[in-house]
Structure formats: C-alpha cells, structure tokens
PDB file of C-alpha atoms and ligand atoms in Angstrom:
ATOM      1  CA  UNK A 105     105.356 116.892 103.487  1.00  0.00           C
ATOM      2  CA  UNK A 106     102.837 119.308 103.881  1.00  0.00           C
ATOM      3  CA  UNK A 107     100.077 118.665 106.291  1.00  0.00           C
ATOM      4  CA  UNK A 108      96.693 120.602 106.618  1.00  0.00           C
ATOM      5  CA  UNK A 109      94.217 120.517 109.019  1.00  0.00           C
ATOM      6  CA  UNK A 110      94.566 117.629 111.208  1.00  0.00           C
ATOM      7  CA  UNK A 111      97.708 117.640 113.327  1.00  0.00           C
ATOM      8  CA  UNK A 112      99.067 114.195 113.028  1.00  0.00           C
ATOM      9  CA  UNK A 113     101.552 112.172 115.461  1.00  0.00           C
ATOM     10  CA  UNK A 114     103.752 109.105 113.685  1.00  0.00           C
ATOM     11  CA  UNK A 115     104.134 106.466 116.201  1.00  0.00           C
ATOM     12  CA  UNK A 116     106.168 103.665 115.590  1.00  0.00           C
ATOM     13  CA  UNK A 117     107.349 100.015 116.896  1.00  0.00           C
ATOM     14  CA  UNK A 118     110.668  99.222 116.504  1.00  0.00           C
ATOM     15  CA  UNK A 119     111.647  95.616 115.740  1.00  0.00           C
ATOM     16  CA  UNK A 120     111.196  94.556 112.188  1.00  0.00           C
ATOM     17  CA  UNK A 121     109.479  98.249 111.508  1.00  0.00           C
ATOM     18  CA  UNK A 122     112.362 100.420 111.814  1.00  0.00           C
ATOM     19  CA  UNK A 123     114.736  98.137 110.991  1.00  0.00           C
ATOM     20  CA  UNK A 124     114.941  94.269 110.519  1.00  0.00           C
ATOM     21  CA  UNK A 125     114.865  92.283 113.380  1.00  0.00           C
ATOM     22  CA  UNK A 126     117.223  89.411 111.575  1.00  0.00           C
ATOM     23  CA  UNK A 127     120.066  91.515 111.464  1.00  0.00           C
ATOM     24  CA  UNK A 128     119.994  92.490 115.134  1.00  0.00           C
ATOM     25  CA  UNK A 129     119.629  88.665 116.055  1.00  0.00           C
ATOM     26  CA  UNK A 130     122.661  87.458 113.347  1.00  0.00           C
ATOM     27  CA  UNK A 131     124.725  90.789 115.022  1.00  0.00           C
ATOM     28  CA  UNK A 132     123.715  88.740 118.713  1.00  0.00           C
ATOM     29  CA  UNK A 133     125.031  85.029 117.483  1.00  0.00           C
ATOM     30  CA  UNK A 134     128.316  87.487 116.158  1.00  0.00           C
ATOM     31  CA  UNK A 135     129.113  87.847 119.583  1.00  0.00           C
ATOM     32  CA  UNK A 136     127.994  84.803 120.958  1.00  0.00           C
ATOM     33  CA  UNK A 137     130.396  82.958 119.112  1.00  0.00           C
ATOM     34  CA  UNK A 138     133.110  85.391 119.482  1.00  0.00           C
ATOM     35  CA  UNK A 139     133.257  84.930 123.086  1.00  0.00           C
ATOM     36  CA  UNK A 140     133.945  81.300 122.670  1.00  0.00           C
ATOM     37  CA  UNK A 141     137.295  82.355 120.710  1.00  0.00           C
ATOM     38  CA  UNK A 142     136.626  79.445 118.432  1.00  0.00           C
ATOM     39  CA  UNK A 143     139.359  78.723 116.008  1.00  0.00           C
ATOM     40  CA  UNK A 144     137.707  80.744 112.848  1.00  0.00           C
ATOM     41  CA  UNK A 145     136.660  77.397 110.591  1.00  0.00           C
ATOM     42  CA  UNK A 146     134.782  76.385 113.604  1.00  0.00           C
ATOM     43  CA  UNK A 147     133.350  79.993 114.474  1.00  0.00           C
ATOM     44  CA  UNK A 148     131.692  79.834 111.061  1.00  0.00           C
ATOM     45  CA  UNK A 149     129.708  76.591 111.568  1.00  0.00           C
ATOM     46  CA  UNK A 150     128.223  77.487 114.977  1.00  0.00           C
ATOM     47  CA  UNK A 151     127.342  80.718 113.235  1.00  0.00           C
ATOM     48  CA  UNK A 152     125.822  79.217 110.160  1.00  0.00           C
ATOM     49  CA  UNK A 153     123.850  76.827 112.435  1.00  0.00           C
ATOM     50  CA  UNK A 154     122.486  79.573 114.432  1.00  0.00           C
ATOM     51  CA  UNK A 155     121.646  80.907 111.620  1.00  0.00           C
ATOM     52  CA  UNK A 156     119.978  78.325 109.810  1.00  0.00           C
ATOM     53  CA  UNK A 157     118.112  77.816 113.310  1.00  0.00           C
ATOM     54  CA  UNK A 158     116.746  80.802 112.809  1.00  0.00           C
ATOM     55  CA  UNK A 159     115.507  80.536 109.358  1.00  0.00           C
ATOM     56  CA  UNK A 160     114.014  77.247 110.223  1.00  0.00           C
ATOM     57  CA  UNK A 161     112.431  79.225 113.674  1.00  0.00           C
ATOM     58  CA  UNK A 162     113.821  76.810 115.695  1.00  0.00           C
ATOM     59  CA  UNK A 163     116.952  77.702 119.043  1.00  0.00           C
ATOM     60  CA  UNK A 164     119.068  79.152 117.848  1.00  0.00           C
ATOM     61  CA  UNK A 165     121.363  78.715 121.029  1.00  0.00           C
ATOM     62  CA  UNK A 166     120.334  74.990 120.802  1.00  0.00           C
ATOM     63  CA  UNK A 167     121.713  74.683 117.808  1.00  0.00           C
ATOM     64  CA  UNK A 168     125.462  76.369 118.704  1.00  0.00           C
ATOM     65  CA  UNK A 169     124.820  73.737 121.831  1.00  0.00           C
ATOM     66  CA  UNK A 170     124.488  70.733 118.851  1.00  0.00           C
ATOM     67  CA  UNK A 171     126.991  72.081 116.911  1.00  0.00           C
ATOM     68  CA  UNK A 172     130.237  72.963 119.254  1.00  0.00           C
ATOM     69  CA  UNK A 173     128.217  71.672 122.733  1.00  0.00           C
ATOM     70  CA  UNK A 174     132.208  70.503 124.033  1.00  0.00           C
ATOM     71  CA  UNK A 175     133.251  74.134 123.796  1.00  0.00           C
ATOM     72  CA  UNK A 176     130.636  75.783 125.211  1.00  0.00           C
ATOM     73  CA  UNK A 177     130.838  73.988 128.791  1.00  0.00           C
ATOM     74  CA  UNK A 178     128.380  72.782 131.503  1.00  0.00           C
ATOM     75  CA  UNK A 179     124.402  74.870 131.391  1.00  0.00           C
ATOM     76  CA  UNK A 180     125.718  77.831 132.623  1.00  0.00           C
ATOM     77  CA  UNK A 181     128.072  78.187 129.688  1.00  0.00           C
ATOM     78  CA  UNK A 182     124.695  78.930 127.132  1.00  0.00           C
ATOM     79  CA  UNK A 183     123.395  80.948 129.727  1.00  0.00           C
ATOM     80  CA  UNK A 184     126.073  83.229 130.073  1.00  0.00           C
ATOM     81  CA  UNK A 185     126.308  83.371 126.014  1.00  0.00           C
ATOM     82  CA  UNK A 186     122.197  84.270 125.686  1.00  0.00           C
ATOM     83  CA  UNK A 187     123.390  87.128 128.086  1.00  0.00           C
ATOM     84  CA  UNK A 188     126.048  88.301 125.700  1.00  0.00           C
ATOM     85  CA  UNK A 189     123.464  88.041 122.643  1.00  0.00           C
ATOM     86  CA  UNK A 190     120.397  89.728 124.914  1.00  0.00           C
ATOM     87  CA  UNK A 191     123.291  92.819 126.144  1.00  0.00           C
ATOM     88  CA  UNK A 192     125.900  93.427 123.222  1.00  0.00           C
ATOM     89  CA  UNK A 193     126.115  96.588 121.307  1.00  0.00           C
ATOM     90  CA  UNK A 194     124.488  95.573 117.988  1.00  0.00           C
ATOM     91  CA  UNK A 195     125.498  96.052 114.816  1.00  0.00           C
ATOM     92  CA  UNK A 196     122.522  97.233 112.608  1.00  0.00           C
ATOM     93  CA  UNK A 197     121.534 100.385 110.934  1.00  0.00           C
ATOM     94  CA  UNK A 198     118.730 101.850 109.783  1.00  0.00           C
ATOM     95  CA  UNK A 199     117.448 101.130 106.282  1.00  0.00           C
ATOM     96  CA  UNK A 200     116.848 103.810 104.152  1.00  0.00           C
ATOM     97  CA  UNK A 201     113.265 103.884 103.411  1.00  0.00           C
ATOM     98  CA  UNK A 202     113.237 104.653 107.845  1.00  0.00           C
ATOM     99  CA  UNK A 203     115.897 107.188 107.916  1.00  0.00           C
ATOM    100  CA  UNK A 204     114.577 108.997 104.689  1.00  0.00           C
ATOM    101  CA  UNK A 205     110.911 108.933 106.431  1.00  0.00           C
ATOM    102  CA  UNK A 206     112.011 109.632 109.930  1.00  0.00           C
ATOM    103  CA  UNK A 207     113.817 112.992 108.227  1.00  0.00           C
ATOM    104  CA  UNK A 208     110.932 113.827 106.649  1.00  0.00           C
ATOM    105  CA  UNK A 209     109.004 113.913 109.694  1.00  0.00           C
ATOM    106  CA  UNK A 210     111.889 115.603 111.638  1.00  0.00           C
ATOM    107  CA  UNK A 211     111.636 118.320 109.167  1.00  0.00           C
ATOM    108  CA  UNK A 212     107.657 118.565 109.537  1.00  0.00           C
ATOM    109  CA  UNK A 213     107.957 119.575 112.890  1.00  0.00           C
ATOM    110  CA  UNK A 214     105.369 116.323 113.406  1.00  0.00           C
ATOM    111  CA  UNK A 215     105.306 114.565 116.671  1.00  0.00           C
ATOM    112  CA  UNK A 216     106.822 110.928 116.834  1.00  0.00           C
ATOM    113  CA  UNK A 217     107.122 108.663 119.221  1.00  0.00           C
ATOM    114  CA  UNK A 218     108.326 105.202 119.634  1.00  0.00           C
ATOM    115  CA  UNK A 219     106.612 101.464 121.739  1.00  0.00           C
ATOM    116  CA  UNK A 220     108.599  98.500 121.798  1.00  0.00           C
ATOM    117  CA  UNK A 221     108.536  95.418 123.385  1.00  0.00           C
ATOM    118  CA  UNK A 222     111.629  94.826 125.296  1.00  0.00           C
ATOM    119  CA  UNK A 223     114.705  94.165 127.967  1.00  0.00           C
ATOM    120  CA  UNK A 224     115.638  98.018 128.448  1.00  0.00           C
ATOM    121  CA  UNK A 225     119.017  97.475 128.032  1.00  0.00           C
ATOM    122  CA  UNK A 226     118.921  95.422 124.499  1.00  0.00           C
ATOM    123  CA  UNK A 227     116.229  97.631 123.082  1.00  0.00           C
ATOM    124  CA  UNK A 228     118.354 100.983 124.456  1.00  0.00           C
ATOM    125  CA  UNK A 229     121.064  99.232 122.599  1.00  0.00           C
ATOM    126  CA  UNK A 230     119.314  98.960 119.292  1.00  0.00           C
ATOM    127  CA  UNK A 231     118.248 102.651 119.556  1.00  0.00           C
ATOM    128  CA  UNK A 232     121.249 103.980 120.298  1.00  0.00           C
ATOM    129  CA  UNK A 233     123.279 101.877 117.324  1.00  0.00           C
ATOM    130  CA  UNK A 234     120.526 103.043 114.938  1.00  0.00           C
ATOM    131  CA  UNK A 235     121.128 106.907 116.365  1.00  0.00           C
ATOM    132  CA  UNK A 236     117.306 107.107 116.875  1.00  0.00           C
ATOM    133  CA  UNK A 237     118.004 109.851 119.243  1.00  0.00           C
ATOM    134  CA  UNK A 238     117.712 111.922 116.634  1.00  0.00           C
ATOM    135  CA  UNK A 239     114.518 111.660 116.011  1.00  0.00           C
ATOM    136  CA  UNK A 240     112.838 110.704 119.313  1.00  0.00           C
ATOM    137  CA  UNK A 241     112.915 112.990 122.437  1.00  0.00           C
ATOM    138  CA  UNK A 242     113.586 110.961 125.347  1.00  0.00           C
ATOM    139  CA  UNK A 243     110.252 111.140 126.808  1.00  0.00           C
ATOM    140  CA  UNK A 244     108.537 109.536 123.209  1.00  0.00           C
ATOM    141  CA  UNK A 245     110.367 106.121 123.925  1.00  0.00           C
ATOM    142  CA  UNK A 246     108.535 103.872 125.540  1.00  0.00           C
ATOM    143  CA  UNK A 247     110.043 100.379 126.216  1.00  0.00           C
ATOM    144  CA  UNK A 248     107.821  97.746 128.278  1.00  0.00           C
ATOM    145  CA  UNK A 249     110.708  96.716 130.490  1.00  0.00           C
ATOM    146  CA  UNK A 250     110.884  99.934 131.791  1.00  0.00           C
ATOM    147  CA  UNK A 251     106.957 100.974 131.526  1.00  0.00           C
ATOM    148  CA  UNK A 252     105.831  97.424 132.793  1.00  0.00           C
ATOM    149  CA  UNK A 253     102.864  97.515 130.167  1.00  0.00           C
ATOM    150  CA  UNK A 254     103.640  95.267 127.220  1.00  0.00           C
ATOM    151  CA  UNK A 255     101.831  95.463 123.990  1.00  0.00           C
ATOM    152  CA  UNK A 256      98.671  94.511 123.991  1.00  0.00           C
ATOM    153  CA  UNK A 257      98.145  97.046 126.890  1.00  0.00           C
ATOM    154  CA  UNK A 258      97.803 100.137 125.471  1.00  0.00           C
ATOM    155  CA  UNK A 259      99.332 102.415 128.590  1.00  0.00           C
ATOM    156  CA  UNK A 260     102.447 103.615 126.899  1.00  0.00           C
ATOM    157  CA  UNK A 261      99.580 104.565 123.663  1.00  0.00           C
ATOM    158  CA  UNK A 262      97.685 106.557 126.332  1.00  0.00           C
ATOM    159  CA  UNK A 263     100.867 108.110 127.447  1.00  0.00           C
ATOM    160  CA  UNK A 264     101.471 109.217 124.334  1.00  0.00           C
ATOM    161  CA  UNK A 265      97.682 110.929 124.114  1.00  0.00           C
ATOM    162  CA  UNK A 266      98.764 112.633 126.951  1.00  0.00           C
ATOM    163  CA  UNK A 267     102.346 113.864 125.948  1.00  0.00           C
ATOM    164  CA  UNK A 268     100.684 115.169 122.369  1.00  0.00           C
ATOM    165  CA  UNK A 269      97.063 115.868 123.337  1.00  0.00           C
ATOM    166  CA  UNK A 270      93.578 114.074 122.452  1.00  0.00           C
ATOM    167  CA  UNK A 271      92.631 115.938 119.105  1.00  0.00           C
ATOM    168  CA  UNK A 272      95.629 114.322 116.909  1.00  0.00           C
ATOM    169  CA  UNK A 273      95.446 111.862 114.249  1.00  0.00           C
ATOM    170  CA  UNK A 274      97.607 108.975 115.925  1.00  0.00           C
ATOM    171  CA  UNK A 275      99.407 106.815 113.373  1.00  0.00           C
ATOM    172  CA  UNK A 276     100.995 103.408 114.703  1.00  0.00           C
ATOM    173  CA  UNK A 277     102.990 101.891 112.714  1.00  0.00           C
ATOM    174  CA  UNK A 278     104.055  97.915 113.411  1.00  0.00           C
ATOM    175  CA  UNK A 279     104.696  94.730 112.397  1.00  0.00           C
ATOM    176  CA  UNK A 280     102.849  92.542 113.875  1.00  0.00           C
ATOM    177  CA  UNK A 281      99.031  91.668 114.251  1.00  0.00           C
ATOM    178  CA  UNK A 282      99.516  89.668 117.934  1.00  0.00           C
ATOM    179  CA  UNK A 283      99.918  92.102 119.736  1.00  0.00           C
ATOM    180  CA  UNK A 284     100.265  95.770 117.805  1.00  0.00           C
ATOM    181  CA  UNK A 285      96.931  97.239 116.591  1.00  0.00           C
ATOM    182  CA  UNK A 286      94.784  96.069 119.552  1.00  0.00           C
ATOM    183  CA  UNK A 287      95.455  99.128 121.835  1.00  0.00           C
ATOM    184  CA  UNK A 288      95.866 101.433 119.143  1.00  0.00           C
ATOM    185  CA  UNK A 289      92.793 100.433 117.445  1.00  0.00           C
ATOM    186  CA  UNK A 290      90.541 100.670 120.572  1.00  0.00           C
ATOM    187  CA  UNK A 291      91.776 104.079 121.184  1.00  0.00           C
ATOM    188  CA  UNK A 292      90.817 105.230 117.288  1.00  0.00           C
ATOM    189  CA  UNK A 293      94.725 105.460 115.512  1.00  0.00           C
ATOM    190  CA  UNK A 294      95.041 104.676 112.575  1.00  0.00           C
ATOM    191  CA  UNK A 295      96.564 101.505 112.281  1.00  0.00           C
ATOM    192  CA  UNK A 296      99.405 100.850 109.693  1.00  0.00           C
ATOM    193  CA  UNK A 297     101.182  97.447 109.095  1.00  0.00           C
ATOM    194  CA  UNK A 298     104.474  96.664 107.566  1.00  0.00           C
ATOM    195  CA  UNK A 299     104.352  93.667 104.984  1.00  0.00           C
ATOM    196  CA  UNK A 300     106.993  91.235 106.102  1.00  0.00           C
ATOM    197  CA  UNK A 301     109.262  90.969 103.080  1.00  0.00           C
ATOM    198  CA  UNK A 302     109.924  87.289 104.403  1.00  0.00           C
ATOM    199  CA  UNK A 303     112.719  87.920 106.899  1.00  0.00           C
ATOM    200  CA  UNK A 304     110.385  88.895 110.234  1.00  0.00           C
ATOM    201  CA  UNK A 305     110.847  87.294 113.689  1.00  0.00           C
ATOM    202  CA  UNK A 306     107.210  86.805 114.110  1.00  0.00           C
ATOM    203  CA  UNK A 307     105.011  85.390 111.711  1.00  0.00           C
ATOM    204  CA  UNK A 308     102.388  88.120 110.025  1.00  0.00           C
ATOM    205  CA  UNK A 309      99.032  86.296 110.327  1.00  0.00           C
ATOM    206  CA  UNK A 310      97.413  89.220 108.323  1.00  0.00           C
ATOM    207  CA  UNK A 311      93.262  88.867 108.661  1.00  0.00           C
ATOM    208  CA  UNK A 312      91.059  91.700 107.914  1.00  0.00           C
ATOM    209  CA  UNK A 313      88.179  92.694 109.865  1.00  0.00           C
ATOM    210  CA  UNK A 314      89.636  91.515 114.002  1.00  0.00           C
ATOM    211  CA  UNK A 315      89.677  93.613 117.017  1.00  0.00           C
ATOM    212  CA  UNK A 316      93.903  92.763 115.479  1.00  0.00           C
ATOM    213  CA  UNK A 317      93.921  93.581 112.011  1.00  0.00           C
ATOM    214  CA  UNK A 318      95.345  97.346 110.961  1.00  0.00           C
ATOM    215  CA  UNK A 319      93.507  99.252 109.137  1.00  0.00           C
ATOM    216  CA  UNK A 320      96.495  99.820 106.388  1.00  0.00           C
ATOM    217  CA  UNK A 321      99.110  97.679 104.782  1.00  0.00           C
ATOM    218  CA  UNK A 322     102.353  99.165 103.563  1.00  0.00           C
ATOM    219  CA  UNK A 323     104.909  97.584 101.421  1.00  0.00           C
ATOM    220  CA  UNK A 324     107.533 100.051 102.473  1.00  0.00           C
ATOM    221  CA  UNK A 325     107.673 102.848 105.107  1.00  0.00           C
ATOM    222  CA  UNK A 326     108.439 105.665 102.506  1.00  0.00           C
ATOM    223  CA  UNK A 327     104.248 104.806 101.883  1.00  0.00           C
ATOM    224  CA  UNK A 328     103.414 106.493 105.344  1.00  0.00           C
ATOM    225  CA  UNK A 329     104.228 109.885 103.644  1.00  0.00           C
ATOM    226  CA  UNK A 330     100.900 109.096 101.799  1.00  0.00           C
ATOM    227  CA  UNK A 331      99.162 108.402 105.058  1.00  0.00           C
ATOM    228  CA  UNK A 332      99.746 112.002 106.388  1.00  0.00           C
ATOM    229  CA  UNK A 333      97.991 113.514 103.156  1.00  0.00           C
ATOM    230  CA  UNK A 334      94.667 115.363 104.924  1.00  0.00           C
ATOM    231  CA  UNK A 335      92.482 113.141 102.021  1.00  0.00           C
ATOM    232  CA  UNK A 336      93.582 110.331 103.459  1.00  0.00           C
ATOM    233  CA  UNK A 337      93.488 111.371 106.674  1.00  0.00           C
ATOM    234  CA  UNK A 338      89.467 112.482 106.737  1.00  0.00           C
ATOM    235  CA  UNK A 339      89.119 109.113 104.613  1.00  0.00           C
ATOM    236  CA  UNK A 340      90.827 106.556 106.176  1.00  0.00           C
ATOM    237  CA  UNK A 341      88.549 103.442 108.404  1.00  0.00           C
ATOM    238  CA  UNK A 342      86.307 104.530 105.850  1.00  0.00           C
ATOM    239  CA  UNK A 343      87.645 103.410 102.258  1.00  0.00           C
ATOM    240  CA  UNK A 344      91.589 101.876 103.024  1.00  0.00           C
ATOM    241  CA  UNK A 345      91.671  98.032 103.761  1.00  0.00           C
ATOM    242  CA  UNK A 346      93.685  95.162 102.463  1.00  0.00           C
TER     243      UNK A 346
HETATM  244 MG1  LIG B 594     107.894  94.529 115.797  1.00  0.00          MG
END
C-alpha cells in the first residue's frame, strides 16, 4: 500500500464495520441463557427465540421472557440477565477482509483510530476479544461512554485532528447514515460506508446528497485499500458517489 503525497489517517467505527454486530448480540443471548442453567432442550428455544427476535427487530429479552418467563423470575430476573448480555466477554472475531486491511495499514505506518458508540465496558470487551490492540494505540479509541460525546457530535473526530494534525486526509469508515458521516462530513473526511450485507443492527437508509449521506459506498473493507490511492485521494467529493 503505497501512499504518495497526502498523508492519510483510517478511522473507523466499530459495530457492524469491523466486525458484525449479530454475532456479538447472539454471543450476549449465549450467556443470557446460560445463566439460567436451563435443561439444554429448553436452552435452545429461548435461544432460538431471541434470536428470531432479533431477525424480526423486535426484544429480544422479551421474547426469552415469552418463551421460559417461569424460569426467569420476578422483573429483576431480566434485568439482571440484560446485565450479563451488556458485560460478558464476547465471543466474536474479526472477519478477514478487517484483519487483512487493518495489517495492511499496520504495515503502512498510517495512522488509525477508532469511534464507537458505547457502554465502556461492553465495547472494551468487544475490542479486546477481537485483539484490536494491535492495531489501535490506546489513545486512538474513543468510546462515547467514556468521552461523553456520542456520534453525531463530532468531539472524539476533532480529537483525532488533534492527535494526527490538520493537513491529513481523514477517512471514516461506518455503518450507518444516523448518526456516522455528519461530524465527519462537516469537518471535510472523506466519508466511507459499509453496505449492510443484510445482517446490520441498524437499518442503512442510504440517500445521496444529505448533510448524512457518505461520500463512498464499499461492498467490503478490503475496497478502502483503493481509497488510500493519491488519484483517488485528490479526486474524491469530486467524481465518487453512489
Ligand atoms: Mg456501527
């Protein structure tokens, strides 16, 4: 990845960009239901109507209620099992189209950095279990529990100006259009979206043209490799929509 020119930085969200979002919440309902030490027929169905919950974007937690309410106990009971889901150690990894580009980057010696939405503890739990320590220094993460500026607000994007310095081409790279590319966009990045491939949390209202929209879409992260080339780079607001 050879960059001329423009010094870029790579900036990146973290739910359902990095890795899928469905896997961390279907990890969550794993231990949800495992603390009810369910005999295993009935573990299954409170799992596969969480599931289906989610699919149909309904409550998930609701639906374990529904399914095995006698089990769970009095209000308290879902309460305490939202704080299992919200603090256990997740089981997800990092697909490979995010570790190869992540590498990549690594290798380039080019500045990352990472803005999420977020309890600190859950979100410090998905970075950890993906091992993005590896490829973002402590003071690139920026997660609004502990900042206290969620997405829209573009504070932790500033930060970032600072940490790196005005003159780089800032890349952001997200998921979705509520709340992502407003901050970024009024600051000048470069705005890059992730198509959902149908599995997202949020919905992807995609419109081209809003103070919202990104300037990009991708199909797959391994495309932001393109985005660094110093054609595109000089180009880009200019020629690249959707
Ligand atoms: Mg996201």
């Amino acid at each position: 990845m050879s960059v001329v020119g423009v010094t870029p930085a790579v900036v990146f969200d973290l739910d359902d960009t990095l890795y899928p979002e469905r896997d961390f919440a279907l990890s969550g309902y794993r231990a949800a239901v495992g603390a009810l030490d369910l005999p295993p027929e009935l573990a299954s169905v409170a799992f596969d109507a969480m599931a289906a919950a989610l699919d149909a974007r309904g409550n998930p937690f609701d639906a374990l209620a529904a399914a095995v309410g006698a089990r769970i106990g009095a209000r308290d009971g879902i309460r305490r099992l939202v704080g299992i889901y919200r603090t256990h150690f997740p089981d997800i990894r990092l697909p490979w189209p995010s570790l190869d580009i992540l590498r990549r980057l690594r290798a380039s010696g080019i500045a990352t950095a990472l803005v999420t939405d977020g309890r600190s503890l859950t979100q410090r739990n998905k970075i950890a279990a993906l091992g993005l320590g590896r490829f973002f220094s402590p003071g690139s993460i920026f997660i609004s529990e502990e900042t206290g500026h969620p997405k829209p607000d573009p504070d932790s994007f500033r930060r970032i100006m600072e940490l790196y310095g005005r003159h780089r081409h800032y890349i952001y790279v997200g998921d979705n259009p509520v709340k992502d590319f407003i901050a970024p966009n009024t600051l000048g990045w470069t705005t890059v979206a992730l198509r959902d491939s149908g599995s997202n949390i949020h919905r992807q209202p995609l419109v081209y043209g809003s103070p919202c929209s990104p300037d990009v879409v991708i199909e797959s992260l391994s495309q932001v490799r393109s985005l660094l080339r110093p054609d595109f780079m000089e180009k880009r607001k200019l020629s690249v929509g959707f």
